[in-house]
CSV table of C-alpha atoms in Angstrom, one decimal:
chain,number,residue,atom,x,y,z
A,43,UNK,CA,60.7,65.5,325.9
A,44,UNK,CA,63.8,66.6,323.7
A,45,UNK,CA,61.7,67.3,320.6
A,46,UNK,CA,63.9,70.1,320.0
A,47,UNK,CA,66.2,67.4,318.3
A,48,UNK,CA,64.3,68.4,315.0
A,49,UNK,CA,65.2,71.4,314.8
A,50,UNK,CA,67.7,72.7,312.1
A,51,UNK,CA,71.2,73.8,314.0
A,52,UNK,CA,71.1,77.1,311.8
A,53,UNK,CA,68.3,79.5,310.9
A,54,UNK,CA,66.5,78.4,307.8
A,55,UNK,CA,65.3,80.8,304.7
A,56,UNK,CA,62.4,82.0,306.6
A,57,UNK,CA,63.0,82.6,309.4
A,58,UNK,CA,65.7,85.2,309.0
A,59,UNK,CA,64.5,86.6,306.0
A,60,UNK,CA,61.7,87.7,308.5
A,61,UNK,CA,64.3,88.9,310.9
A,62,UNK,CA,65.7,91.0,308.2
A,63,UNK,CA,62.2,92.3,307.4
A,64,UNK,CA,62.7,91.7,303.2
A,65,UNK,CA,60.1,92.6,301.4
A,66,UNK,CA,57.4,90.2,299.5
A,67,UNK,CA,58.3,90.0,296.8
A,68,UNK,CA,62.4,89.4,297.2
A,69,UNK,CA,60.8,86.5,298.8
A,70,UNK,CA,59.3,84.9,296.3
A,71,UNK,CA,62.0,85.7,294.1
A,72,UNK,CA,64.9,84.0,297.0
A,73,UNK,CA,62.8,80.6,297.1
A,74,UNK,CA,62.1,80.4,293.4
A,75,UNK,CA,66.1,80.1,292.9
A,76,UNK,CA,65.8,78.1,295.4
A,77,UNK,CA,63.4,75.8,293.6
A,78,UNK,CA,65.2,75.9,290.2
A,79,UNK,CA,68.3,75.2,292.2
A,80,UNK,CA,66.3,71.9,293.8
A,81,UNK,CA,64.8,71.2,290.0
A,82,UNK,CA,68.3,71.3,288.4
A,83,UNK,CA,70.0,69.3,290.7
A,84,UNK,CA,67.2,66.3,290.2
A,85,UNK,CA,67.2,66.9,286.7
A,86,UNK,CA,71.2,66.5,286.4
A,87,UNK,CA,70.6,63.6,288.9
A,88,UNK,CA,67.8,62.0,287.1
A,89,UNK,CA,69.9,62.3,283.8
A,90,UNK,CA,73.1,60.2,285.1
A,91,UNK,CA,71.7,57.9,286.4
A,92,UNK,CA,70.9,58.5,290.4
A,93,UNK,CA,68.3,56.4,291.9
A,94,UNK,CA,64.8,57.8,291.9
A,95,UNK,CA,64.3,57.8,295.8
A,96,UNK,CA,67.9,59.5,296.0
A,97,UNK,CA,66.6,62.5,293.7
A,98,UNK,CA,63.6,63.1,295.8
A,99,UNK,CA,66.1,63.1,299.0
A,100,UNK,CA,68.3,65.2,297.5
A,101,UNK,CA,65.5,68.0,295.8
A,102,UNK,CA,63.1,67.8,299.6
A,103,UNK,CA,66.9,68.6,301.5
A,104,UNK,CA,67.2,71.2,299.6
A,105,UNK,CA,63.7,72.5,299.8
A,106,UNK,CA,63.9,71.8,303.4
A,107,UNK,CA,66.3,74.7,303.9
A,108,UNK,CA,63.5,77.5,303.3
A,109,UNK,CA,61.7,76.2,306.2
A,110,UNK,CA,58.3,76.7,304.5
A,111,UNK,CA,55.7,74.0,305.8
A,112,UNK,CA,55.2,71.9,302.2
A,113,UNK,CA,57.7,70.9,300.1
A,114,UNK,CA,57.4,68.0,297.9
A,115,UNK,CA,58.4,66.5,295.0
A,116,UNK,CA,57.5,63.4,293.0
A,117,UNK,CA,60.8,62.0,290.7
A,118,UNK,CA,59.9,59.5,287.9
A,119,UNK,CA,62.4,58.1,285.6
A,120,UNK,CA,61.4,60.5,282.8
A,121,UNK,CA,60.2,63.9,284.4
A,122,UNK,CA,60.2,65.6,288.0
A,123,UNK,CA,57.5,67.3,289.7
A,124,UNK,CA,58.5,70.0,292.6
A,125,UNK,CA,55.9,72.2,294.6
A,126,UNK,CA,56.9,74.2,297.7
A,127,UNK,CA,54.2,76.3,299.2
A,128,UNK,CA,53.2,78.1,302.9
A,129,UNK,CA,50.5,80.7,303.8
A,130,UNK,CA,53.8,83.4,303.7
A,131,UNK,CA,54.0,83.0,299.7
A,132,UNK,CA,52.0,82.5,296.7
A,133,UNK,CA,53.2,78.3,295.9
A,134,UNK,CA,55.3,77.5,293.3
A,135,UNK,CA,55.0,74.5,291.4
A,136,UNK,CA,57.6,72.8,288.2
A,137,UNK,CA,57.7,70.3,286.5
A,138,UNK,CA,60.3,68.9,284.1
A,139,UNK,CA,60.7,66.6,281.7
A,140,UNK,CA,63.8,64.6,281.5
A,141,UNK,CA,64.3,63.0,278.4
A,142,UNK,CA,68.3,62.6,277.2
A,143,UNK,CA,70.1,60.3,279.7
A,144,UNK,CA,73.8,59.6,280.3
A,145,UNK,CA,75.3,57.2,282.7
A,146,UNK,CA,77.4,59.5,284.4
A,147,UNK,CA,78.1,59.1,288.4
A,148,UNK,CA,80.5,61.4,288.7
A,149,UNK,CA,77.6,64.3,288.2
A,150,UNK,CA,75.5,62.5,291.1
A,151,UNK,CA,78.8,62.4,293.4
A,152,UNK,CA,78.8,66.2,292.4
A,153,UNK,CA,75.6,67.0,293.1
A,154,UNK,CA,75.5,64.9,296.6
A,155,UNK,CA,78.2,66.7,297.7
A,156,UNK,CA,76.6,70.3,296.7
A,157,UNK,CA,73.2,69.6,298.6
A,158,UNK,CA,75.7,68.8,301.5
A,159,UNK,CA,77.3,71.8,301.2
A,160,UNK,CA,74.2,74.0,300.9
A,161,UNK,CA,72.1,71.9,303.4
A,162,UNK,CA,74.5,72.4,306.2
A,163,UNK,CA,75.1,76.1,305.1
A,164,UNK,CA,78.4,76.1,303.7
A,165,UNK,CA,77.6,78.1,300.6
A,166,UNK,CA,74.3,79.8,299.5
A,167,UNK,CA,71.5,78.9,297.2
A,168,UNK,CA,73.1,81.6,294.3
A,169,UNK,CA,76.9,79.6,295.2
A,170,UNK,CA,75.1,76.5,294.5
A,171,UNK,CA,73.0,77.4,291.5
A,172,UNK,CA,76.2,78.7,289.6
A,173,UNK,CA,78.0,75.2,290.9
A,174,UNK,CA,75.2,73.2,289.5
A,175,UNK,CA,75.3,74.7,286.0
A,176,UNK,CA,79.1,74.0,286.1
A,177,UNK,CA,78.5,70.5,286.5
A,178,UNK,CA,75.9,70.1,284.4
A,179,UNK,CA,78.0,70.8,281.2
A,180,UNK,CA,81.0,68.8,282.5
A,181,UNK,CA,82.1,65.4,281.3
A,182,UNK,CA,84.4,63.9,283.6
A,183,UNK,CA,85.8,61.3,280.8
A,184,UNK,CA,86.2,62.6,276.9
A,185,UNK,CA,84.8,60.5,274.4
A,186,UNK,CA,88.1,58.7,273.4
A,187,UNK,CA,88.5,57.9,277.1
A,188,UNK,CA,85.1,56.5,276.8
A,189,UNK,CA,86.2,54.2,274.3
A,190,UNK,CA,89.4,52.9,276.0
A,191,UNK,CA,87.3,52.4,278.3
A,192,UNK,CA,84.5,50.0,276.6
A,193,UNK,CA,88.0,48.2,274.9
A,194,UNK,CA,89.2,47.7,278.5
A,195,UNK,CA,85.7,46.5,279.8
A,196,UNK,CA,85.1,43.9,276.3
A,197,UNK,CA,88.7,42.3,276.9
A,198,UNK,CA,89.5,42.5,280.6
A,199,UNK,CA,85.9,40.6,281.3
A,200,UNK,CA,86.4,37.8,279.1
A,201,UNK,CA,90.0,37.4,281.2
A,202,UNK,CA,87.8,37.7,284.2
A,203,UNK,CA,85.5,34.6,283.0
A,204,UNK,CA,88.9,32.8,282.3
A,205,UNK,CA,89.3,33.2,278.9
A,206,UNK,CA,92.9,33.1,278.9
A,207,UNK,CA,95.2,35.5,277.1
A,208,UNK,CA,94.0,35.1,273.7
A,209,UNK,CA,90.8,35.3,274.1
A,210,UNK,CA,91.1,38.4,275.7
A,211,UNK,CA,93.1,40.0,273.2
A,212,UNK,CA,90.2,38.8,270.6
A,213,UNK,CA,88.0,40.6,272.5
A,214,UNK,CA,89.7,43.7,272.4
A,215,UNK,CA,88.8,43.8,268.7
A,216,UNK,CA,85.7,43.1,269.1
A,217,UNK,CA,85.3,46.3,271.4
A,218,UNK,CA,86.7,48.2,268.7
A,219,UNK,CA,83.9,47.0,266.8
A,220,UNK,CA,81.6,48.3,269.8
A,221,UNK,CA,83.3,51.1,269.5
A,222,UNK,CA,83.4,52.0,266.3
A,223,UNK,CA,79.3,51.3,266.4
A,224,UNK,CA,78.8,54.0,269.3
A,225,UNK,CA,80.9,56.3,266.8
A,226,UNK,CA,78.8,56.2,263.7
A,227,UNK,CA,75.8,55.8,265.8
A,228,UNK,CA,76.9,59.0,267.7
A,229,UNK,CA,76.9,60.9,264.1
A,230,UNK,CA,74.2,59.5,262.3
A,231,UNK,CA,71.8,59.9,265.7
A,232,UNK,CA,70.9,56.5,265.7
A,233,UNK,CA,68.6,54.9,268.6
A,234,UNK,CA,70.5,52.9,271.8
A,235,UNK,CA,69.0,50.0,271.0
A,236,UNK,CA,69.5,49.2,267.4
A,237,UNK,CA,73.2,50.6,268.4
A,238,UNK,CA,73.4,47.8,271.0
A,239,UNK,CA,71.8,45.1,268.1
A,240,UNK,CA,73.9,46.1,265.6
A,241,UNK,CA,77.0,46.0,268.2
A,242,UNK,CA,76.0,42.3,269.3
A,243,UNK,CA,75.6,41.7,265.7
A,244,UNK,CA,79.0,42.4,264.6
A,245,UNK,CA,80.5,40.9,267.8
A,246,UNK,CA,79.1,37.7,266.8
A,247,UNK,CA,80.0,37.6,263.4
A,248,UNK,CA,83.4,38.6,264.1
A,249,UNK,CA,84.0,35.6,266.6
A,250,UNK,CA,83.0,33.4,264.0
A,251,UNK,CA,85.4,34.3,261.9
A,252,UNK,CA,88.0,34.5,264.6
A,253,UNK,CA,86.8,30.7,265.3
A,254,UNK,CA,86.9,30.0,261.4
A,255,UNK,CA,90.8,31.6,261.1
A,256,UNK,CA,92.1,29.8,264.4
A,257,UNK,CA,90.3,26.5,264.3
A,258,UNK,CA,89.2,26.7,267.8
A,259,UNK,CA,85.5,26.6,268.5
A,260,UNK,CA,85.9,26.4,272.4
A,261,UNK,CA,86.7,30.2,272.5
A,262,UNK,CA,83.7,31.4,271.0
A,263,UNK,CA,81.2,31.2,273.5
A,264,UNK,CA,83.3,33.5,276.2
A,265,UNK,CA,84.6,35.7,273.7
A,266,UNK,CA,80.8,36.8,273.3
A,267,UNK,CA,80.1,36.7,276.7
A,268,UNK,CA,82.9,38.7,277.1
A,269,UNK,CA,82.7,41.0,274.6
A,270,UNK,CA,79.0,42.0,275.1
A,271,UNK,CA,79.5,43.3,279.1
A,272,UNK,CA,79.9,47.1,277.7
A,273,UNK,CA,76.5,46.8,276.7
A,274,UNK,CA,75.0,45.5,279.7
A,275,UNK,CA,72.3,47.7,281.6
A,276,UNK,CA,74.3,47.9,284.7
A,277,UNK,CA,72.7,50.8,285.9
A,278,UNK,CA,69.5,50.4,284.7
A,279,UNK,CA,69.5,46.7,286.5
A,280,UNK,CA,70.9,48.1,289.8
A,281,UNK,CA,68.5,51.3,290.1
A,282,UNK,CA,65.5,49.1,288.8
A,283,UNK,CA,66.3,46.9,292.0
A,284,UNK,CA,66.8,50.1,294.4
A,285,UNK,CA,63.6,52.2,293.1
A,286,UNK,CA,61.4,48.7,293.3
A,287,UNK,CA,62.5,47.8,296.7
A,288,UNK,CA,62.4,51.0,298.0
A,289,UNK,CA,58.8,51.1,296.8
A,290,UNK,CA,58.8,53.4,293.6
A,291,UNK,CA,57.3,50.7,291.5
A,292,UNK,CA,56.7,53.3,288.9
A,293,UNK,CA,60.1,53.8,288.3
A,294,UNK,CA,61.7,50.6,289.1
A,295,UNK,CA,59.1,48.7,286.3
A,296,UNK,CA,60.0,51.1,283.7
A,297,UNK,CA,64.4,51.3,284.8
A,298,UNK,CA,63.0,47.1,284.7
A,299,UNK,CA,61.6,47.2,281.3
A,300,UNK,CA,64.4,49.3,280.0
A,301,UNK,CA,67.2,46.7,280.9
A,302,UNK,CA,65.0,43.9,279.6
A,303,UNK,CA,64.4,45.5,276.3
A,304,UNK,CA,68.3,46.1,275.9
A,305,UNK,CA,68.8,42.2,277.5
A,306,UNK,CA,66.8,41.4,274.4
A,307,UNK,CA,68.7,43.3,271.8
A,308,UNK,CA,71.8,41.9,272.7
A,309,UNK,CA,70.5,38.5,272.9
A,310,UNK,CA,68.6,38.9,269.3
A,311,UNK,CA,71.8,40.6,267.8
A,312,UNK,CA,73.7,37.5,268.9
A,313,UNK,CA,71.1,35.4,267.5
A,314,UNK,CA,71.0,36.7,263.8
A,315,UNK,CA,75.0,37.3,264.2
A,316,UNK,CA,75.3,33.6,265.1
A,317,UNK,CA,73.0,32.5,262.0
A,318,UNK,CA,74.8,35.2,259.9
A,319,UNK,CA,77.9,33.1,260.7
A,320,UNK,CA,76.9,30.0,260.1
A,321,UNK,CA,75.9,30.7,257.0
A,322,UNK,CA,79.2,32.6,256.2
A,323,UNK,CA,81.6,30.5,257.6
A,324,UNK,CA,79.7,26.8,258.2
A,325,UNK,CA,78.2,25.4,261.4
A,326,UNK,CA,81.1,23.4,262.3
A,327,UNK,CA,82.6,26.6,264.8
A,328,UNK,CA,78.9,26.3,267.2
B,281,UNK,CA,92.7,32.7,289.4
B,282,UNK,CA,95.5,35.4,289.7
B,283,UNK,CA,94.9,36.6,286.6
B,284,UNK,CA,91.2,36.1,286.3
B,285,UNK,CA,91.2,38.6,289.3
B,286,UNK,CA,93.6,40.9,287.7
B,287,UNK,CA,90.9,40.7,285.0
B,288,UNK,CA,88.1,41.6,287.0
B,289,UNK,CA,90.0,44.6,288.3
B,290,UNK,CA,91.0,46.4,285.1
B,291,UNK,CA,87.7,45.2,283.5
B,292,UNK,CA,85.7,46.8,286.4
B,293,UNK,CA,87.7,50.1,286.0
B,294,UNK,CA,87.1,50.2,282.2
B,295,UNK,CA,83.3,49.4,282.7
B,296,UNK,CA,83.7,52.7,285.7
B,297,UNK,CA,85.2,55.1,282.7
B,298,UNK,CA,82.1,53.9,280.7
B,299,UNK,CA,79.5,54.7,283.1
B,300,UNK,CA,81.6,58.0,284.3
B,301,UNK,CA,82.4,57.3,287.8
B,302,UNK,CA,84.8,59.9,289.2
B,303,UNK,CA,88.6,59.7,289.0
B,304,UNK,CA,89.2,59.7,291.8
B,305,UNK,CA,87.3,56.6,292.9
B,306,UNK,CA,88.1,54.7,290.1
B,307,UNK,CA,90.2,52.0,291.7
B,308,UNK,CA,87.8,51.9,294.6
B,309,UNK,CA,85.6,50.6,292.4
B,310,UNK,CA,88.1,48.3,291.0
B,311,UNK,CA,89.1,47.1,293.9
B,312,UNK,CA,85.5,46.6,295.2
B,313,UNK,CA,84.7,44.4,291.7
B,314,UNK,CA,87.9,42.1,291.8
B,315,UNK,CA,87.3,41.7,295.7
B,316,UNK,CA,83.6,40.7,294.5
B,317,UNK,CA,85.2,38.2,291.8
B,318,UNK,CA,87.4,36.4,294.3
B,319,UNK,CA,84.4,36.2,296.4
B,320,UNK,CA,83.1,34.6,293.3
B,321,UNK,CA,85.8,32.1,292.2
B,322,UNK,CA,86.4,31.2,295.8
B,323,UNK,CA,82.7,29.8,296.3
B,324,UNK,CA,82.9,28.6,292.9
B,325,UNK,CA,85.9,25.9,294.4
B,326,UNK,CA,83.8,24.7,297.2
B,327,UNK,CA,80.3,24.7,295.6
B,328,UNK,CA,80.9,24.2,291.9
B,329,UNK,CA,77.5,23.6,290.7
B,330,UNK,CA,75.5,26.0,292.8
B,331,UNK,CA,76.6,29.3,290.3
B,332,UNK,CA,73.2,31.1,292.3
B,333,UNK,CA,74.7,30.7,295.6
B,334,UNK,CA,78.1,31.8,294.5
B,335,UNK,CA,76.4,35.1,292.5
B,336,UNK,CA,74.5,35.8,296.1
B,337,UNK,CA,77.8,35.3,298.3
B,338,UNK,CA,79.5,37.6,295.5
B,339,UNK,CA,76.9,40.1,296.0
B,340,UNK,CA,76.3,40.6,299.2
B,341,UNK,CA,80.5,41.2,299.4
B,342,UNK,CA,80.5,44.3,297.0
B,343,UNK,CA,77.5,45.5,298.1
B,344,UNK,CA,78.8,45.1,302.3
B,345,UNK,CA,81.9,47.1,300.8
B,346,UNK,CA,80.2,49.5,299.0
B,347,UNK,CA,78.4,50.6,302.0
B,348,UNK,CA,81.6,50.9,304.0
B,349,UNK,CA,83.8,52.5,301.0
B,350,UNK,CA,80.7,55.0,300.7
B,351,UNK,CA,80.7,55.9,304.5
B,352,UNK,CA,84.5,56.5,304.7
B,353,UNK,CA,84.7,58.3,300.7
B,354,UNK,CA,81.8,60.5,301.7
B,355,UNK,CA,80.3,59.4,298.0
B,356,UNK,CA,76.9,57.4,297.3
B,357,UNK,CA,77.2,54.0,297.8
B,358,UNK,CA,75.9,53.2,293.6
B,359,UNK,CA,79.0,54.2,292.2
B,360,UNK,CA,80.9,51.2,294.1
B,361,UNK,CA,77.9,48.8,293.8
B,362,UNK,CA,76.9,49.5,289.9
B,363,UNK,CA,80.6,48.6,288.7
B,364,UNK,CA,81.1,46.2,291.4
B,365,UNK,CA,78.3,43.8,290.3
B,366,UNK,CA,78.5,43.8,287.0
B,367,UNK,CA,81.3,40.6,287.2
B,368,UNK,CA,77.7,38.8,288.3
B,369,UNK,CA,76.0,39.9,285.8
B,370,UNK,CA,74.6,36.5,284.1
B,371,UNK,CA,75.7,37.4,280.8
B,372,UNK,CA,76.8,33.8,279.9
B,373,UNK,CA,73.4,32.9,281.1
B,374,UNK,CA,71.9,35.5,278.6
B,375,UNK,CA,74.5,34.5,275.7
B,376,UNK,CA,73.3,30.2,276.4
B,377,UNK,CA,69.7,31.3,276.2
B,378,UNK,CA,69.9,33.5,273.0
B,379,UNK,CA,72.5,30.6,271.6
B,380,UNK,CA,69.9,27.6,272.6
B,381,UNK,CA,67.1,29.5,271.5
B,382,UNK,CA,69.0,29.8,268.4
B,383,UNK,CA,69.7,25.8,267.9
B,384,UNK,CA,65.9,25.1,268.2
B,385,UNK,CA,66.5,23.3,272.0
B,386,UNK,CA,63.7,25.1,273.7
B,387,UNK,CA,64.3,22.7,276.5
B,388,UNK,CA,67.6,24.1,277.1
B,389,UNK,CA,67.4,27.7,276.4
B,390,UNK,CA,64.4,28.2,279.0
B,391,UNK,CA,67.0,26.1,281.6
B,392,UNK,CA,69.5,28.9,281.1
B,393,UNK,CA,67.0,32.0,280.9
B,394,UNK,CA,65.3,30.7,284.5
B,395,UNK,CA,68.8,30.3,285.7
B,396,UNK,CA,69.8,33.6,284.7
B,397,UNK,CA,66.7,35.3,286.1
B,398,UNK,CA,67.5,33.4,289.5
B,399,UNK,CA,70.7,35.0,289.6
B,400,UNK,CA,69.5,38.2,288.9
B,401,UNK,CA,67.1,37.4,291.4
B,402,UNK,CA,69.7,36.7,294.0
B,403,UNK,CA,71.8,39.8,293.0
B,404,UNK,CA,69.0,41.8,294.0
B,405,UNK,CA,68.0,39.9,297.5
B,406,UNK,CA,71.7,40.4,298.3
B,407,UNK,CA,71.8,44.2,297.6
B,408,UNK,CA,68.6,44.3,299.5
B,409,UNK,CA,69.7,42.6,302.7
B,410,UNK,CA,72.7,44.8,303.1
B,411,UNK,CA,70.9,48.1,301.9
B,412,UNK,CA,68.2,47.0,305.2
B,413,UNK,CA,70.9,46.2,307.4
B,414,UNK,CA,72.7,49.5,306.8
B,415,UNK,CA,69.3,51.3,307.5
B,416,UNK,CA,69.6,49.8,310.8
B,417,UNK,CA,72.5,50.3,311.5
B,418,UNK,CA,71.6,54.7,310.6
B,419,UNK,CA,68.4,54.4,312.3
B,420,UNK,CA,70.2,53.2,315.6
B,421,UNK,CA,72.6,55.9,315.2
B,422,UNK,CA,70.1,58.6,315.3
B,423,UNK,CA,67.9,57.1,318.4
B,424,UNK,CA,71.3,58.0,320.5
């Protein structure tokens, strides 16, 4: 039998802290960094957007390390419980609530590659609590990048759908309008999703008129299409898909419910924008 | 076509700034979403009218490349796969149902809200299949 297969290539946490005869209680002060190095790197992870089985990956490899028999956690879309406990130490237990959340992948490619570093023994827990902390106040894209961004995404997918030139260029504007939305919704602390309705909206209304000005009804219907991919749920859709397959049903029904409920908006914005234009402008550009 | 792929390129880099996906990989995942969109308008010559089998062709693609990109980038597989599917993404579906809906032709509006929910449907079974074949494929490697 080669069960020695299993066993970690270097010493774990407890194993040579009992070589080094430390006392209790630097113990139990070593693995609770440990544990709030584990809870913030799922909480940063749950925040940007990571999938829900990835999180509890990550948090248990990093657990893992202290070589104490339990270590679990249980990752939900809004909050994180962690326990890690042995007959050598009194158990700690956290839980966290995550509430704010960001799309931002560049904080889980961050935090991936920090577990690595810490699970094979690259750097140590303190290394990687001070790393994690770095990351979790750093925006890989400022805000106007953001925006070029959503401009880029509203014109370059209606040239994707085959739009043509024109088109495109209309829907540029109207990512300025979605745009100019997240803005003021930004100051005023408004909610996502009457941001998204209000976006949609605007972006149908404003076709109209584009429609109206150039005679041309044909290009309305991509244009919106078009325009309204920035406020698509693409992560919520893909990680509703993951978490559900991978059997968290609790958090790939809510990520599920989440993308439908913004699905929605859009599609009731579009709605109102549409009859908004008709009466504006007449029913003769739908 | 040409430029409906240059499209999907620059749009799937400008929908990566949105949702923050490292510099660095940026046109990885542009690359992964206008390789997707050929996929796409490729199927879409041969079989015009079945738009769920070229959204599942599509699919399966992005997510085949985001496995391999993710292997050989040492980065998690999502932020390849979340930008390169959104070209799928049945929003013209959504827009037809919201705009039948609107006209009072309930006959057509559900038409276009089952079709988008088959495509969604599909998107997912093709993300699936890959994600279980990959598992495989890491399972085997640790037997040896």
């Amino acid at each position: 039998m080669n069960e020695d297969v299993f066993e970690p290539e270097s010493m774990d946490m407890k194993e040579s802290m009992e070589r080094e005869h430390i006392s209790q209680k630097e113990r139990q002060a070593r693995y609770r960094l440990l544990m709030d190095t584990a809870l913030l790197a799922g909480k940063i992870m749950l925040q940007s957007g990571a999938e829900t089985y990835r999180v509890e990956d990550t948090i248990c490899r990093i657990l893992h390390t202290s070589g104490l028999e339990t270590a679990e956690t249980f990752a939900t879309v809004t909050g994180l419980f962690v326990t890690l406990a042995d007959p050598s130490i009194d158990a700690i237990t956290k839980i966290t609530r995550v509430s704010e959340k960001q799309s931002n992948l560049s904080q889980v490619y961050e935090v991936n590659g920090v577990s690595r570093r810490l699970c094979c023994g690259a750097i140590s827990v303190e290394e990687a609590y001070q790393e994690l902390l770095r990351i979790k106040d750093k925006k890989e894209y400022p805000n106007s990048m953001v925006y070029v961004g959503i401009i880029m995404t509203s014109s370059f997918f209606t040239l994707l759908l085959g739009g043509g030139i024109l088109a495109s260029a209309l829907a540029a504007i109207n990512g300025l309008w979605i745009v100019a939305c997240r803005h003021i919704a930004g100051r005023v602390k408004l909610n996502n999703f009457i941001t998204d309705m209000l976006s949609s909206f605007i972006i149908a209304v404003a076709t109209m008129l584009y429609a109206h000005v150039l005679d041309n009804s044909v290009i309305v219907e991509i244009i919106i299409v078009g325009s309204i991919m920035p406020l698509v749920p693409g992560v919520a859709i893909t990680n509703a898909i993951r978490d559900t397959l991978q059997g968290d049903y609790l958090s790939g029904g809510s990520r599920a419910i989440e993308a439908f409920v913004i699905a929605a908006c859009v599609a009731v914005g579009i709605g109102i924008g549409l009859a908004f234009g008709v009466a504006v402008v007449g029913g003769r550009m739908i | 076509m040409i430029l409906q792929i240059i499209g999907a390129f620059l749009g799937v880099v400008g929908m990566s700034i949105v949702i923050g996906v490292p510099k660095k990989l940026i046109l990885y995942s542009g690359a992964v979403g206008a390789i997707g969109w050929w996929v796409y308008l490729l199927m879409e010559a041969s079989y015009p009218t079945l738009s769920v089998l070229q959204a599942f062709a599509a699919t399966m693609v992005v997510a085949l490349i985001s496995h391999i990109f993710a292997r050989l980038l040492k980065a998690p597989g999502t932020v390849f796969l979340i930008p390169g599917i959104m070209p799928m993404v049945p929003g013209a579906g959504m827009y037809r149902t919201a705009y039948y809906a609107f006209k009072g032709n309930m006959d057509l509006s559900s038409y276009y809200l089952s079709q988008t929910v088959q495509i969604a449907g599909v998107i997912a079974l093709a993300i699936f299949i890959i994600d279980s074949i990959f598992k495989i494929i890491q399972l085997k490697k640790q037997w040896r």
